[in-house]
Amino acid sequence: MPKRLIVVLEMHRNPFQILDRCTKIINGDELKTEFPQSNLVVANIPYNISSPLLAKLVYGAAANSFRSATLLLQKEFAQRLLAKPGDSEYNRLAINMNLMADVEFVMDVSKRDFVPCPKVDSSVVKLYPKTEIPDVNLEEWWAFTRTCFNNKNKTLGATFKQKRKLMELMKFSRVEGFCQDSNDLEECESGSQLGLGVGNMISSFRARVAGVLESGGYVDKRPAKLSHDDLLHLLSLFNDVGIYFRDQAKGSDSCSVAELDFDDGLL
């Protein structure tokens, strides 16, 4: 049986020589280096870049090329990654990961198992890329989940009543007559461009948003208790009536993975 090629990606130069000719060493920054196509991924991820690195792994060019990824993560981060709707740790990280991959807990690893002993405990988790990915604009999805989870325990009805949030959505949605060309929401809010008509526009748009929430039964729902299927449904309801969470001047086509900002991570 032919040997499998082992690819090692390491930022720091390896102090020892790898003699196995079936091992390939890539010396580079994990966030800047293109991940090779692989069957299995095993990694001890630098804890300070866990979020952007996982985003790159499951949303990037190498996504779905691997069968599974076994990762050593900081325990608190792993708990957030594994959180389910209703859990206190449930957050945008879990929602965005669950869109692309199933996450499985393997084991906890005590800090006392390392030399020298670090300050935090760790956990091992496995990621399994999903074979069927929802047809959703990724930038739109990321912006939507960011809005919902800015205050995950507030009802959606309360979140979408905020005047500034409504004005932001009006601008992104290219509402006719609204001051889309202004980068300053305060300028729009003051009515300097639209006069007294701005208040009527906001009231009308607020009613449209409220109608979406009511139609799906989401007015009194809290993001902390919604599954990714619930959130996908709500986003589709918003988009169906022309309400968007990213600037539509960028176009409606889904962005390529190369255009995603992995430094933003999944938080």
Coordinates of C-alpha atoms in Angstrom, one line a residue:
M1 CA 0.0 0.0 0.0
P2 CA 1.5 3.4 -1.0
K3 CA 2.5 5.8 1.8
R4 CA 0.3 8.8 2.4
L5 CA 1.8 12.3 2.2
I6 CA 1.9 14.1 5.6
V7 CA 1.9 17.9 5.2
V8 CA 3.0 20.0 8.2
L9 CA 2.3 23.7 8.4
E10 CA 4.4 25.5 11.0
M11 CA 5.1 29.2 11.4
H12 CA 8.4 28.7 13.3
R13 CA 11.3 26.9 11.7
N14 CA 11.5 23.3 12.8
P15 CA 14.6 22.8 15.0
F16 CA 14.9 19.2 13.9
Q17 CA 15.1 17.4 10.6
I18 CA 12.2 15.3 9.3
L19 CA 13.7 12.2 7.7
D20 CA 10.5 10.6 6.4
R21 CA 10.4 11.5 2.7
C22 CA 6.6 11.2 2.8
T23 CA 6.5 14.3 5.1
K24 CA 6.3 17.8 3.5
I25 CA 7.1 20.9 5.7
I26 CA 5.5 24.2 4.9
N27 CA 7.1 27.1 6.8
G28 CA 4.5 29.9 7.0
D29 CA 1.9 31.9 8.9
E30 CA -1.3 29.8 9.2
L31 CA -3.5 32.8 8.5
K32 CA -1.6 33.9 5.4
T33 CA -0.7 30.5 3.9
E34 CA -3.1 28.7 1.6
F35 CA -4.1 25.5 3.2
P36 CA -3.3 22.4 1.0
Q37 CA -6.0 20.0 0.0
S38 CA -6.0 17.2 2.6
N39 CA -7.9 14.2 3.8
L40 CA -7.5 14.5 7.5
V41 CA -6.5 17.6 9.6
V42 CA -4.8 17.4 13.0
A43 CA -3.7 20.6 14.7
N44 CA -2.7 22.2 17.9
I45 CA -4.1 25.7 17.1
P46 CA -2.5 28.8 18.6
Y47 CA -5.2 29.8 21.1
N48 CA -5.0 33.5 20.3
I49 CA -6.0 33.0 16.6
S50 CA -8.5 30.1 17.1
S51 CA -11.5 32.1 15.7
P52 CA -10.0 33.4 12.4
L53 CA -8.1 30.1 11.9
L54 CA -11.3 28.0 12.2
A55 CA -13.1 30.5 9.9
K56 CA -10.4 29.9 7.3
L57 CA -10.6 26.2 7.8
V58 CA -14.3 25.8 7.3
Y59 CA -15.1 28.7 5.0
G60 CA -11.8 28.9 3.0
A61 CA -10.6 27.4 -0.2
A62 CA -9.7 24.1 1.5
A63 CA -13.2 23.7 3.1
N64 CA -14.8 20.3 2.3
S65 CA -11.5 18.9 1.0
F66 CA -10.9 17.1 4.3
R67 CA -13.0 14.3 5.9
S68 CA -12.4 15.6 9.5
A69 CA -10.3 17.9 11.5
T70 CA -9.1 17.0 15.0
L71 CA -8.2 20.1 16.9
L72 CA -6.7 21.0 20.3
L73 CA -8.4 24.2 21.6
Q74 CA -8.6 26.2 24.8
K75 CA -11.4 24.6 26.8
E76 CA -13.5 27.8 27.1
F77 CA -13.3 28.3 23.4
A78 CA -14.3 24.7 22.7
Q79 CA -17.3 25.0 25.1
R80 CA -18.5 28.0 23.1
L81 CA -17.9 26.1 19.8
L82 CA -20.0 23.2 21.1
A83 CA -22.8 25.3 22.6
K84 CA -26.4 24.6 21.7
P85 CA -29.4 26.9 21.6
G86 CA -30.4 27.8 25.2
D87 CA -26.9 27.1 26.6
S88 CA -25.3 30.1 28.4
E89 CA -22.3 29.8 26.1
Y90 CA -24.4 29.8 22.9
N91 CA -23.0 32.5 20.6
R92 CA -22.3 33.6 17.1
L93 CA -19.2 31.3 16.9
A94 CA -21.4 28.2 17.4
I95 CA -24.0 29.4 14.9
N96 CA -21.4 30.1 12.1
M97 CA -19.5 26.9 12.6
N98 CA -22.7 24.8 12.6
L99 CA -23.6 26.3 9.2
M100 CA -20.6 24.6 7.7
A101 CA -19.6 21.7 9.9
D102 CA -20.7 19.3 12.7
V103 CA -18.7 19.6 15.8
E104 CA -18.0 16.7 18.2
F105 CA -16.4 16.8 21.6
V106 CA -13.6 14.2 22.1
M107 CA -12.0 14.8 25.4
D108 CA -10.7 17.4 27.9
V109 CA -7.0 17.8 28.4
S110 CA -5.7 19.2 31.8
K111 CA -3.1 22.0 31.8
R112 CA -1.1 19.7 34.1
D113 CA -0.6 17.3 31.1
F114 CA 1.7 19.9 29.5
V115 CA 5.3 20.9 30.3
P116 CA 5.7 23.7 31.0
C117 CA 2.2 24.0 32.5
P118 CA 0.0 26.6 30.8
K119 CA -2.6 28.7 32.5
V120 CA -5.6 27.2 30.9
D121 CA -7.1 23.7 30.3
S122 CA -7.7 22.4 26.8
S123 CA -10.2 20.3 24.9
V124 CA -10.0 18.1 21.8
V125 CA -12.8 18.5 19.3
K126 CA -13.5 17.1 15.8
L127 CA -15.0 18.9 12.9
Y128 CA -16.9 17.2 10.1
P129 CA -17.6 19.4 7.1
K130 CA -21.2 19.2 6.0
T131 CA -22.0 17.7 2.6
E132 CA -24.9 20.1 2.1
I133 CA -24.4 23.8 2.7
P134 CA -27.3 26.2 2.7
D135 CA -27.5 28.5 -0.3
V136 CA -26.8 31.8 1.5
N137 CA -24.6 34.8 0.9
L138 CA -21.8 34.3 3.4
E139 CA -21.2 38.0 4.0
E140 CA -24.9 38.6 4.4
W141 CA -25.1 35.7 6.9
W142 CA -22.1 36.9 8.9
A143 CA -23.5 40.5 9.1
F144 CA -26.9 39.2 10.1
T145 CA -25.6 36.9 12.9
R146 CA -23.5 39.8 14.1
T147 CA -26.6 42.0 14.4
C148 CA -28.6 39.3 16.2
F149 CA -25.9 38.3 18.6
N150 CA -24.7 41.7 19.6
N151 CA -27.2 41.3 22.4
K152 CA -28.3 37.6 22.2
N153 CA -30.7 37.8 25.2
K154 CA -32.7 40.7 23.9
T155 CA -35.8 39.9 22.0
L156 CA -35.6 40.4 18.2
G157 CA -38.5 42.8 18.4
A158 CA -36.5 45.1 20.7
T159 CA -33.3 44.8 18.7
F160 CA -35.0 45.8 15.5
K161 CA -36.9 48.8 17.1
Q162 CA -33.6 50.7 17.6
K163 CA -33.6 53.8 15.4
R164 CA -29.9 53.6 14.5
K165 CA -30.1 49.9 13.5
L166 CA -33.2 50.7 11.3
M167 CA -31.3 53.5 9.6
E168 CA -28.3 51.2 9.0
L169 CA -30.5 48.6 7.4
M170 CA -32.3 51.2 5.3
K171 CA -28.9 52.3 4.0
F172 CA -27.7 48.7 3.3
S173 CA -31.1 47.8 1.7
R174 CA -30.8 50.8 -0.7
V175 CA -34.2 52.2 0.4
E176 CA -35.4 54.7 -2.3
G177 CA -34.9 58.3 -1.2
F178 CA -32.7 57.4 1.8
C179 CA -29.3 59.1 2.0
Q180 CA -27.3 56.0 0.9
D181 CA -24.4 58.2 -0.3
S182 CA -23.7 59.5 3.2
N183 CA -21.3 57.6 5.4
D184 CA -22.5 59.4 8.5
L185 CA -25.7 58.1 10.0
E186 CA -25.8 61.0 12.3
E187 CA -26.1 63.3 9.3
C188 CA -29.1 61.3 8.1
E189 CA -30.6 61.1 11.5
S190 CA -30.5 64.9 11.8
G191 CA -32.6 65.2 8.7
S192 CA -30.1 67.5 7.0
Q193 CA -30.5 65.6 3.7
L194 CA -34.1 64.6 3.9
G195 CA -35.8 67.2 6.1
L196 CA -38.8 66.1 8.2
G197 CA -39.5 63.2 5.8
V198 CA -36.8 61.1 7.4
G199 CA -39.0 60.4 10.3
N200 CA -41.8 59.1 8.1
M201 CA -39.3 56.9 6.2
I202 CA -38.0 55.3 9.4
S203 CA -41.6 54.7 10.7
S204 CA -42.5 53.0 7.4
F205 CA -39.4 50.9 7.4
R206 CA -39.9 49.9 11.0
A207 CA -43.3 48.7 10.1
R208 CA -41.8 46.6 7.3
V209 CA -39.3 45.0 9.7
A210 CA -42.0 44.4 12.4
G211 CA -44.1 42.7 9.7
V212 CA -41.3 40.3 8.9
L213 CA -40.8 39.4 12.6
E214 CA -44.5 38.9 13.1
S215 CA -45.0 36.8 10.0
G216 CA -42.4 34.3 11.3
G217 CA -43.4 34.5 14.9
Y218 CA -40.0 36.0 15.9
V219 CA -41.0 39.2 17.7
D220 CA -40.6 37.7 21.2
K221 CA -37.8 35.3 20.3
R222 CA -34.2 35.7 21.5
P223 CA -31.2 34.8 19.4
A224 CA -29.8 32.8 22.4
K225 CA -32.5 30.2 21.8
L226 CA -32.7 30.0 18.0
S227 CA -31.1 27.3 15.9
H228 CA -29.2 28.1 12.8
D229 CA -32.2 26.8 10.8
D230 CA -34.4 29.4 12.6
L231 CA -31.9 32.1 11.8
L232 CA -31.6 31.1 8.2
H233 CA -35.4 31.2 7.9
L234 CA -35.5 34.7 9.5
L235 CA -32.8 36.0 7.2
S236 CA -34.7 34.7 4.1
L237 CA -37.8 36.5 5.3
F238 CA -35.9 39.7 5.6
N239 CA -34.3 39.3 2.2
D240 CA -37.6 38.4 0.5
V241 CA -38.9 41.9 1.3
G242 CA -35.7 43.7 0.3
I243 CA -34.1 44.1 3.8
Y244 CA -30.4 43.3 3.8
F245 CA -27.6 43.4 6.4
R246 CA -24.7 44.2 4.1
D247 CA -24.4 47.0 1.6
Q248 CA -26.3 46.0 -1.6
A249 CA -24.0 48.4 -3.6
K250 CA -21.5 45.5 -3.5
G251 CA -23.8 43.4 -5.5
S252 CA -26.1 40.5 -4.6
D253 CA -23.9 37.6 -5.7
S254 CA -22.3 35.5 -2.9
C255 CA -18.7 36.5 -2.3
S256 CA -15.9 34.1 -3.0
V257 CA -14.0 32.6 -0.1
A258 CA -11.0 34.8 -1.1
E259 CA -13.1 37.9 -0.3
L260 CA -14.1 36.8 3.2
D261 CA -12.3 38.7 6.0
F262 CA -11.0 35.8 8.1
D263 CA -9.4 38.2 10.6
D264 CA -13.0 39.1 11.6
G265 CA -13.3 35.4 12.7
L266 CA -16.6 33.9 13.8
L267 CA -17.1 35.7 17.1

